[in-house]
C-alpha cells in the first residue's frame, strides 16, 4: 500500500470516549444490551498506540461513533433487497486458494437475512490494464478493471433483490500508479467491492502450486474471511474502527491484519444491530454459530474467544 506520513498523531481514545462512541444502550433488547455492556474490559482490548508501520501511524482517522453511523444514508438489508453476490475473477481451483464456500458461511452469519451467492468465475484477459510490480516482479491488475466489470454485470442483471456485488481474485491488484498494492477497495454508492487474496499467501510473491500445509491453509482462509467481512461492512457504511482491536481496524500489512481476530468490538456490534435488528438480529445465536464454524475449520483463537464470550454472557443471564 502507499505510505503517507500524517501530520496529526493518532492518540488512542480514552475509556470515556469509547463509552460516548457507543451511545445509550438502556432501550435496547436485553441480549444485545448485555453483549454491549458486560465484561467489556475482559473481552475487548482497547486500541493501543500504533507502531511505526501500523495503519493509524500513516492514516489519521477520527473514528465513527454509533450516532454518526445511524445518521448516515446507507444501504439496508430487507426482504426485497438482500442478495450478496460473490464474483470470482480468474482461477480459484489452485491448492493455495481459499475456500469460497466457507467465506459464504461466514457471510450468512455476519449478515443475517442476507443471501450470499457465488457466481461463475470470469476469466482474466489481455484487455485488462495491468503492470509489473517493481518490488515483487509479479503482474498486478488495476482495480478499476474489476469495478467496471462488476458495474456492467450489475446493470445487466437488473435484479432488484441485489444488495451488493463483491469481486474476488487470486491476482495482485493496485488502485493507481501511486500505490504499491491494495488488499481491496469498495464503492459504497454503487454497492460494489473487490479484493485480492494474492498477498494472503505467506509464500507471496513466490507462491507455487505445491499444496498448502494445514497451518498455511488456515492462515490464508482466515485473512480472506477477515477481508471479505471487512469490505462488506464498508459497503454498509462502516468506517474503520479506532476504539478497540476489532475486525474493522485498518491494516497496512499482513502482520497487522493477523493481530486482529474475527469479531466485532461493542461499537461496531452496536452498528451491526442498528442495520439488522429488523431481521431478528440475535447476538447470542450469532456468537454460537461463529464459535461452531470457527471450531470446525480450525480458527482456534476465534473459537476460544466466542466460547469465552458466550460463557460470560450466559453466566450473567443466569444471575439476573
mmCIF file of C-alpha atoms in Angstrom:
data_model
loop_
_atom_site.group_PDB
_atom_site.id
_atom_site.type_symbol
_atom_site.label_atom_id
_atom_site.label_comp_id
_atom_site.label_asym_id
_atom_site.label_seq_id
_atom_site.Cartn_x
_atom_site.Cartn_y
_atom_site.Cartn_z
ATOM 1 C CA UNK A 1 0.000 0.000 0.000
ATOM 2 C CA UNK A 2 1.015 3.617 -0.305
ATOM 3 C CA UNK A 3 2.507 5.029 2.861
ATOM 4 C CA UNK A 4 1.873 8.732 3.505
ATOM 5 C CA UNK A 5 3.020 10.114 6.821
ATOM 6 C CA UNK A 6 0.437 12.283 8.531
ATOM 7 C CA UNK A 7 0.992 15.498 10.432
ATOM 8 C CA UNK A 8 -1.613 14.721 13.080
ATOM 9 C CA UNK A 9 -0.599 11.987 15.518
ATOM 10 C CA UNK A 10 -3.165 9.370 16.493
ATOM 11 C CA UNK A 11 -3.979 9.190 20.204
ATOM 12 C CA UNK A 12 -5.987 6.135 21.351
ATOM 13 C CA UNK A 13 -9.456 7.076 22.659
ATOM 14 C CA UNK A 14 -9.979 7.079 26.415
ATOM 15 C CA UNK A 15 -12.489 4.813 28.128
ATOM 16 C CA UNK A 16 -14.870 7.777 28.411
ATOM 17 C CA UNK A 17 -14.572 8.431 24.673
ATOM 18 C CA UNK A 18 -15.277 4.774 23.908
ATOM 19 C CA UNK A 19 -18.406 4.863 26.088
ATOM 20 C CA UNK A 20 -19.515 8.051 24.368
ATOM 21 C CA UNK A 21 -18.940 6.491 20.929
ATOM 22 C CA UNK A 22 -21.161 3.553 21.908
ATOM 23 C CA UNK A 23 -24.018 5.776 22.992
ATOM 24 C CA UNK A 24 -27.103 4.836 25.010
ATOM 25 C CA UNK A 25 -27.950 1.158 25.363
ATOM 26 C CA UNK A 26 -30.696 1.135 28.019
ATOM 27 C CA UNK A 27 -33.536 0.931 25.480
ATOM 28 C CA UNK A 28 -32.064 -1.985 23.520
ATOM 29 C CA UNK A 29 -33.210 -5.615 23.718
ATOM 30 C CA UNK A 30 -31.764 -7.471 26.698
ATOM 31 C CA UNK A 31 -29.386 -9.803 24.814
ATOM 32 C CA UNK A 32 -27.707 -7.072 22.762
ATOM 33 C CA UNK A 33 -27.620 -4.747 25.765
ATOM 34 C CA UNK A 34 -25.694 -7.355 27.770
ATOM 35 C CA UNK A 35 -23.371 -8.049 24.841
ATOM 36 C CA UNK A 36 -22.508 -4.350 24.673
ATOM 37 C CA UNK A 37 -22.020 -3.695 28.381
ATOM 38 C CA UNK A 38 -20.996 -6.859 30.276
ATOM 39 C CA UNK A 39 -17.288 -7.563 30.984
ATOM 40 C CA UNK A 40 -16.127 -5.320 28.158
ATOM 41 C CA UNK A 41 -12.629 -4.815 29.550
ATOM 42 C CA UNK A 42 -12.296 -8.585 29.983
ATOM 43 C CA UNK A 43 -13.241 -9.431 26.383
ATOM 44 C CA UNK A 44 -12.128 -6.461 24.260
ATOM 45 C CA UNK A 45 -8.705 -4.840 24.071
ATOM 46 C CA UNK A 46 -8.662 -1.056 23.527
ATOM 47 C CA UNK A 47 -6.741 0.287 20.558
ATOM 48 C CA UNK A 48 -3.051 0.592 21.517
ATOM 49 C CA UNK A 49 -0.592 3.251 20.412
ATOM 50 C CA UNK A 50 0.272 2.256 16.826
ATOM 51 C CA UNK A 51 3.778 1.155 15.912
ATOM 52 C CA UNK A 52 5.805 2.760 13.124
ATOM 53 C CA UNK A 53 4.339 0.678 10.283
ATOM 54 C CA UNK A 54 0.739 0.430 11.527
ATOM 55 C CA UNK A 55 -2.226 1.867 9.637
ATOM 56 C CA UNK A 56 -3.008 4.620 12.134
ATOM 57 C CA UNK A 57 0.563 5.907 12.008
ATOM 58 C CA UNK A 58 0.194 6.806 8.338
ATOM 59 C CA UNK A 59 -3.591 7.369 8.112
ATOM 60 C CA UNK A 60 -5.235 9.673 10.623
ATOM 61 C CA UNK A 61 -8.844 8.648 11.302
ATOM 62 C CA UNK A 62 -11.131 10.424 13.807
ATOM 63 C CA UNK A 63 -13.401 7.427 14.312
ATOM 64 C CA UNK A 64 -17.088 6.888 13.650
ATOM 65 C CA UNK A 65 -19.483 6.853 16.605
ATOM 66 C CA UNK A 66 -22.726 4.880 16.639
ATOM 67 C CA UNK A 67 -24.656 8.151 16.474
ATOM 68 C CA UNK A 68 -22.729 9.273 13.391
ATOM 69 C CA UNK A 69 -23.276 5.892 11.754
ATOM 70 C CA UNK A 70 -27.023 5.895 12.384
ATOM 71 C CA UNK A 71 -27.382 9.321 10.775
ATOM 72 C CA UNK A 72 -25.823 8.095 7.521
ATOM 73 C CA UNK A 73 -27.901 7.339 4.476
ATOM 74 C CA UNK A 74 -26.778 3.764 3.951
ATOM 75 C CA UNK A 75 -27.943 0.512 2.337
ATOM 76 C CA UNK A 76 -30.428 -1.547 4.346
ATOM 77 C CA UNK A 77 -30.891 -5.280 4.004
ATOM 78 C CA UNK A 78 -34.569 -6.179 3.740
ATOM 79 C CA UNK A 79 -36.825 -8.863 2.305
ATOM 80 C CA UNK A 80 -36.776 -7.191 -1.119
ATOM 81 C CA UNK A 81 -33.051 -6.319 -1.216
ATOM 82 C CA UNK A 82 -30.881 -8.949 0.398
ATOM 83 C CA UNK A 83 -28.612 -10.762 -2.094
ATOM 84 C CA UNK A 84 -24.825 -10.526 -1.783
ATOM 85 C CA UNK A 85 -23.085 -11.748 -4.924
ATOM 86 C CA UNK A 86 -19.500 -13.022 -4.783
ATOM 87 C CA UNK A 87 -17.941 -12.711 -8.242
ATOM 88 C CA UNK A 88 -14.655 -14.642 -8.681
ATOM 89 C CA UNK A 89 -12.182 -13.334 -11.270
ATOM 90 C CA UNK A 90 -9.669 -15.886 -12.521
ATOM 91 C CA UNK A 91 -8.858 -19.368 -11.263
ATOM 92 C CA UNK A 92 -9.830 -20.463 -7.754
ATOM 93 C CA UNK A 93 -9.035 -24.162 -8.200
ATOM 94 C CA UNK A 94 -5.409 -23.905 -7.122
ATOM 95 C CA UNK A 95 -4.189 -25.696 -3.990
ATOM 96 C CA UNK A 96 -3.423 -22.381 -2.293
ATOM 97 C CA UNK A 97 -6.789 -20.700 -2.942
ATOM 98 C CA UNK A 98 -9.175 -20.134 -0.006
ATOM 99 C CA UNK A 99 -12.499 -21.949 0.051
ATOM 100 C CA UNK A 100 -15.209 -19.560 -1.158
ATOM 101 C CA UNK A 101 -17.932 -21.761 0.324
ATOM 102 C CA UNK A 102 -16.538 -21.184 3.817
ATOM 103 C CA UNK A 103 -16.469 -17.442 3.155
ATOM 104 C CA UNK A 104 -20.150 -17.785 2.244
ATOM 105 C CA UNK A 105 -20.833 -19.463 5.589
ATOM 106 C CA UNK A 106 -19.291 -16.541 7.471
ATOM 107 C CA UNK A 107 -21.271 -14.150 5.272
ATOM 108 C CA UNK A 108 -24.556 -15.824 6.234
ATOM 109 C CA UNK A 109 -23.729 -15.493 9.935
ATOM 110 C CA UNK A 110 -22.402 -11.921 9.962
ATOM 111 C CA UNK A 111 -25.177 -10.573 7.718
ATOM 112 C CA UNK A 112 -28.435 -12.179 8.923
ATOM 113 C CA UNK A 113 -31.276 -12.174 6.445
ATOM 114 C CA UNK A 114 -28.877 -11.796 3.511
ATOM 115 C CA UNK A 115 -28.469 -14.496 0.881
ATOM 116 C CA UNK A 116 -24.899 -14.955 -0.385
ATOM 117 C CA UNK A 117 -24.383 -16.474 -3.838
ATOM 118 C CA UNK A 118 -21.149 -17.370 -5.656
ATOM 119 C CA UNK A 119 -21.340 -16.514 -9.354
ATOM 120 C CA UNK A 120 -19.458 -18.401 -12.113
ATOM 121 C CA UNK A 121 -15.840 -17.275 -12.400
ATOM 122 C CA UNK A 122 -14.851 -14.692 -15.037
ATOM 123 C CA UNK A 123 -11.537 -15.231 -16.845
ATOM 124 C CA UNK A 124 -8.841 -12.576 -16.829
ATOM 125 C CA UNK A 125 -7.958 -11.285 -20.294
ATOM 126 C CA UNK A 126 -5.320 -9.232 -22.104
ATOM 127 C CA UNK A 127 -7.623 -6.210 -22.395
ATOM 128 C CA UNK A 128 -7.456 -5.660 -18.638
ATOM 129 C CA UNK A 129 -4.920 -2.980 -17.662
ATOM 130 C CA UNK A 130 -2.012 -4.324 -15.636
ATOM 131 C CA UNK A 131 1.616 -3.669 -14.753
ATOM 132 C CA UNK A 132 4.619 -5.464 -13.314
ATOM 133 C CA UNK A 133 5.133 -4.511 -9.680
ATOM 134 C CA UNK A 134 8.657 -3.182 -9.182
ATOM 135 C CA UNK A 135 9.100 -4.889 -5.820
ATOM 136 C CA UNK A 136 7.544 -8.308 -6.414
ATOM 137 C CA UNK A 137 8.249 -8.549 -10.182
ATOM 138 C CA UNK A 138 4.756 -10.038 -10.481
ATOM 139 C CA UNK A 139 1.791 -8.880 -12.620
ATOM 140 C CA UNK A 140 -0.746 -6.580 -10.975
ATOM 141 C CA UNK A 141 -4.197 -5.698 -12.267
ATOM 142 C CA UNK A 142 -5.796 -2.266 -11.950
ATOM 143 C CA UNK A 143 -8.740 -2.229 -9.528
ATOM 144 C CA UNK A 144 -10.961 -0.323 -11.970
ATOM 145 C CA UNK A 145 -10.861 -3.362 -14.308
ATOM 146 C CA UNK A 146 -12.895 -5.296 -11.781
ATOM 147 C CA UNK A 147 -15.116 -2.484 -10.531
ATOM 148 C CA UNK A 148 -16.142 -1.574 -14.088
ATOM 149 C CA UNK A 149 -16.988 -5.183 -14.890
ATOM 150 C CA UNK A 150 -18.974 -5.586 -11.662
ATOM 151 C CA UNK A 151 -20.917 -2.446 -12.533
ATOM 152 C CA UNK A 152 -21.727 -3.715 -16.045
ATOM 153 C CA UNK A 153 -22.862 -7.098 -14.723
ATOM 154 C CA UNK A 154 -24.949 -5.410 -12.032
ATOM 155 C CA UNK A 155 -26.740 -3.333 -14.685
ATOM 156 C CA UNK A 156 -27.209 -6.397 -16.892
ATOM 157 C CA UNK A 157 -28.759 -8.450 -14.059
ATOM 158 C CA UNK A 158 -31.025 -5.580 -13.046
ATOM 159 C CA UNK A 159 -32.035 -7.647 -10.024
ATOM 160 C CA UNK A 160 -33.995 -5.555 -7.534
ATOM 161 C CA UNK A 161 -33.107 -8.103 -4.825
ATOM 162 C CA UNK A 162 -29.369 -7.426 -5.252
ATOM 163 C CA UNK A 163 -27.748 -5.599 -2.354
ATOM 164 C CA UNK A 164 -24.012 -5.804 -3.120
ATOM 165 C CA UNK A 165 -21.623 -7.382 -5.615
ATOM 166 C CA UNK A 166 -18.138 -8.313 -4.355
ATOM 167 C CA UNK A 167 -15.336 -9.299 -6.696
ATOM 168 C CA UNK A 168 -12.573 -11.632 -5.500
ATOM 169 C CA UNK A 169 -9.383 -12.677 -7.247
ATOM 170 C CA UNK A 170 -6.124 -14.516 -6.720
ATOM 171 C CA UNK A 171 -4.107 -11.902 -8.667
ATOM 172 C CA UNK A 172 -2.432 -8.907 -7.043
ATOM 173 C CA UNK A 173 -4.216 -5.538 -7.524
ATOM 174 C CA UNK A 174 -3.471 -1.802 -7.300
ATOM 175 C CA UNK A 175 -5.781 1.272 -7.340
ATOM 176 C CA UNK A 176 -3.488 3.740 -9.169
ATOM 177 C CA UNK A 177 0.148 4.362 -10.034
ATOM 178 C CA UNK A 178 0.949 5.970 -6.666
ATOM 179 C CA UNK A 179 0.117 2.800 -4.726
ATOM 180 C CA UNK A 180 2.265 -0.286 -4.341
ATOM 181 C CA UNK A 181 -0.793 -2.512 -3.858
ATOM 182 C CA UNK A 182 -4.163 -2.667 -2.152
ATOM 183 C CA UNK A 183 -5.993 -5.547 -0.447
ATOM 184 C CA UNK A 184 -9.398 -4.318 -1.544
ATOM 185 C CA UNK A 185 -11.489 -1.341 -2.480
ATOM 186 C CA UNK A 186 -15.177 -0.547 -2.096
ATOM 187 C CA UNK A 187 -17.530 1.765 -3.987
ATOM 188 C CA UNK A 188 -20.217 2.368 -1.380
ATOM 189 C CA UNK A 189 -22.632 4.348 -3.570
ATOM 190 C CA UNK A 190 -22.730 1.595 -6.206
ATOM 191 C CA UNK A 191 -22.702 -1.308 -3.735
ATOM 192 C CA UNK A 192 -19.546 -2.767 -5.309
ATOM 193 C CA UNK A 193 -16.242 -4.007 -3.886
ATOM 194 C CA UNK A 194 -13.244 -6.021 -4.984
ATOM 195 C CA UNK A 195 -10.412 -7.616 -3.063
ATOM 196 C CA UNK A 196 -7.427 -9.809 -3.743
ATOM 197 C CA UNK A 197 -6.269 -12.924 -1.924
ATOM 198 C CA UNK A 198 -2.812 -12.856 -3.550
ATOM 199 C CA UNK A 199 -0.857 -11.416 -0.612
ATOM 200 C CA UNK A 200 -2.633 -13.596 1.930
ATOM 201 C CA UNK A 201 -0.366 -16.474 0.921
ATOM 202 C CA UNK A 202 2.678 -16.479 3.253
ATOM 203 C CA UNK A 203 4.814 -17.546 0.260
ATOM 204 C CA UNK A 204 3.841 -14.476 -1.815
ATOM 205 C CA UNK A 205 5.331 -13.369 -4.194
ATOM 206 C CA UNK A 206 6.938 -16.797 -4.579
ATOM 207 C CA UNK A 207 3.665 -18.714 -4.330
ATOM 208 C CA UNK A 208 3.836 -22.081 -6.016
ATOM 209 C CA UNK A 209 1.422 -24.838 -6.968
ATOM 210 C CA UNK A 210 2.568 -27.037 -4.116
ATOM 211 C CA UNK A 211 -0.149 -27.995 -1.608
ATOM 212 C CA UNK A 212 -0.721 -25.876 1.460
ATOM 213 C CA UNK A 213 0.329 -27.097 4.835
ATOM 214 C CA UNK A 214 -2.544 -27.150 7.326
ATOM 215 C CA UNK A 215 -1.161 -24.050 9.033
ATOM 216 C CA UNK A 216 -0.815 -22.141 5.742
ATOM 217 C CA UNK A 217 -4.324 -23.115 4.654
ATOM 218 C CA UNK A 218 -5.853 -21.780 7.871
ATOM 219 C CA UNK A 219 -3.839 -18.546 7.662
ATOM 220 C CA UNK A 220 -4.846 -17.851 4.039
ATOM 221 C CA UNK A 221 -8.502 -18.619 4.756
ATOM 222 C CA UNK A 222 -8.549 -16.513 7.917
ATOM 223 C CA UNK A 223 -7.120 -13.499 6.085
ATOM 224 C CA UNK A 224 -9.642 -13.992 3.254
ATOM 225 C CA UNK A 225 -12.641 -14.242 5.596
ATOM 226 C CA UNK A 226 -11.484 -11.212 7.574
ATOM 227 C CA UNK A 227 -11.072 -9.063 4.470
ATOM 228 C CA UNK A 228 -14.377 -10.167 2.931
ATOM 229 C CA UNK A 229 -16.422 -9.299 6.020
ATOM 230 C CA UNK A 230 -14.456 -6.064 6.490
ATOM 231 C CA UNK A 231 -15.134 -4.946 2.899
ATOM 232 C CA UNK A 232 -18.841 -5.785 3.027
ATOM 233 C CA UNK A 233 -19.154 -3.778 6.237
ATOM 234 C CA UNK A 234 -17.637 -0.791 4.413
ATOM 235 C CA UNK A 235 -20.457 -1.159 1.888
ATOM 236 C CA UNK A 236 -22.934 -0.905 4.763
ATOM 237 C CA UNK A 237 -21.354 2.427 5.743
ATOM 238 C CA UNK A 238 -18.858 1.350 8.419
ATOM 239 C CA UNK A 239 -15.671 3.355 8.705
ATOM 240 C CA UNK A 240 -12.501 1.930 10.247
ATOM 241 C CA UNK A 241 -12.683 1.308 13.988
ATOM 242 C CA UNK A 242 -10.228 3.220 16.188
ATOM 243 C CA UNK A 243 -11.722 2.299 19.558
ATOM 244 C CA UNK A 244 -10.772 -1.350 20.117
ATOM 245 C CA UNK A 245 -8.828 -4.116 18.403
ATOM 246 C CA UNK A 246 -11.575 -5.115 16.005
ATOM 247 C CA UNK A 247 -12.299 -6.664 12.632
ATOM 248 C CA UNK A 248 -12.938 -3.141 11.313
ATOM 249 C CA UNK A 249 -9.452 -1.769 12.092
ATOM 250 C CA UNK A 250 -7.486 -0.513 9.110
ATOM 251 C CA UNK A 251 -4.363 -2.502 8.196
ATOM 252 C CA UNK A 252 -1.140 -1.742 6.337
ATOM 253 C CA UNK A 253 0.262 -5.273 6.185
ATOM 254 C CA UNK A 254 -0.489 -8.938 6.797
ATOM 255 C CA UNK A 255 1.224 -8.869 10.191
ATOM 256 C CA UNK A 256 -1.106 -6.109 11.381
ATOM 257 C CA UNK A 257 -4.095 -7.981 9.945
ATOM 258 C CA UNK A 258 -3.103 -11.157 11.801
ATOM 259 C CA UNK A 259 -3.240 -9.363 15.157
ATOM 260 C CA UNK A 260 -6.986 -8.915 14.719
ATOM 261 C CA UNK A 261 -9.431 -11.700 15.474
ATOM 262 C CA UNK A 262 -12.638 -12.138 13.521
ATOM 263 C CA UNK A 263 -15.024 -10.437 15.935
ATOM 264 C CA UNK A 264 -16.611 -7.031 16.301
ATOM 265 C CA UNK A 265 -15.985 -4.640 19.178
ATOM 266 C CA UNK A 266 -19.021 -3.299 21.104
ATOM 267 C CA UNK A 267 -19.226 -0.132 18.989
ATOM 268 C CA UNK A 268 -19.181 -1.981 15.654
ATOM 269 C CA UNK A 269 -21.544 -4.656 17.019
ATOM 270 C CA UNK A 270 -23.980 -1.900 18.005
ATOM 271 C CA UNK A 271 -23.815 -0.526 14.456
ATOM 272 C CA UNK A 272 -24.485 -4.012 13.108
ATOM 273 C CA UNK A 273 -27.536 -4.287 15.333
ATOM 274 C CA UNK A 274 -28.877 -0.984 14.021
ATOM 275 C CA UNK A 275 -28.790 -2.419 10.479
ATOM 276 C CA UNK A 276 -30.128 -5.911 11.124
ATOM 277 C CA UNK A 277 -32.455 -5.539 14.121
ATOM 278 C CA UNK A 278 -35.461 -5.805 11.784
ATOM 279 C CA UNK A 279 -34.095 -9.155 10.580
ATOM 280 C CA UNK A 280 -34.398 -10.616 14.097
ATOM 281 C CA UNK A 281 -30.733 -9.983 14.889
ATOM 282 C CA UNK A 282 -29.792 -12.439 17.643
ATOM 283 C CA UNK A 283 -26.309 -11.786 19.013
ATOM 284 C CA UNK A 284 -26.204 -14.948 21.142
ATOM 285 C CA UNK A 285 -27.104 -17.168 18.178
ATOM 286 C CA UNK A 286 -24.613 -15.277 16.046
ATOM 287 C CA UNK A 287 -21.875 -15.956 18.599
ATOM 288 C CA UNK A 288 -22.852 -19.643 18.812
ATOM 289 C CA UNK A 289 -22.747 -20.028 15.032
ATOM 290 C CA UNK A 290 -19.380 -18.278 14.792
ATOM 291 C CA UNK A 291 -17.994 -20.461 17.585
ATOM 292 C CA UNK A 292 -19.132 -23.664 15.874
ATOM 293 C CA UNK A 293 -17.860 -22.635 12.436
ATOM 294 C CA UNK A 294 -14.516 -21.369 13.798
ATOM 295 C CA UNK A 295 -14.014 -24.615 15.700
ATOM 296 C CA UNK A 296 -14.905 -26.732 12.647
ATOM 297 C CA UNK A 297 -12.380 -25.071 10.327
ATOM 298 C CA UNK A 298 -9.538 -24.653 12.818
ATOM 299 C CA UNK A 299 -9.762 -20.961 13.743
ATOM 300 C CA UNK A 300 -8.699 -21.746 17.306
ATOM 301 C CA UNK A 301 -8.272 -18.188 18.611
ATOM 302 C CA UNK A 302 -11.705 -17.160 17.332
ATOM 303 C CA UNK A 303 -13.325 -20.322 18.672
ATOM 304 C CA UNK A 304 -11.801 -19.696 22.108
ATOM 305 C CA UNK A 305 -12.904 -16.048 22.086
ATOM 306 C CA UNK A 306 -16.518 -16.846 21.161
ATOM 307 C CA UNK A 307 -16.674 -19.702 23.646
ATOM 308 C CA UNK A 308 -15.409 -17.466 26.477
ATOM 309 C CA UNK A 309 -17.694 -14.591 25.490
ATOM 310 C CA UNK A 310 -20.732 -16.896 25.456
ATOM 311 C CA UNK A 311 -19.845 -18.221 28.914
ATOM 312 C CA UNK A 312 -19.639 -14.673 30.282
ATOM 313 C CA UNK A 313 -22.957 -13.661 28.752
ATOM 314 C CA UNK A 314 -24.734 -16.863 29.776
ATOM 315 C CA UNK A 315 -23.449 -16.649 33.357
ATOM 316 C CA UNK A 316 -24.629 -13.079 33.587
ATOM 317 C CA UNK A 317 -28.036 -14.026 32.186
ATOM 318 C CA UNK A 318 -28.457 -16.759 34.803
ATOM 319 C CA UNK A 319 -27.613 -14.313 37.589
ATOM 320 C CA UNK A 320 -30.186 -11.743 36.505
#
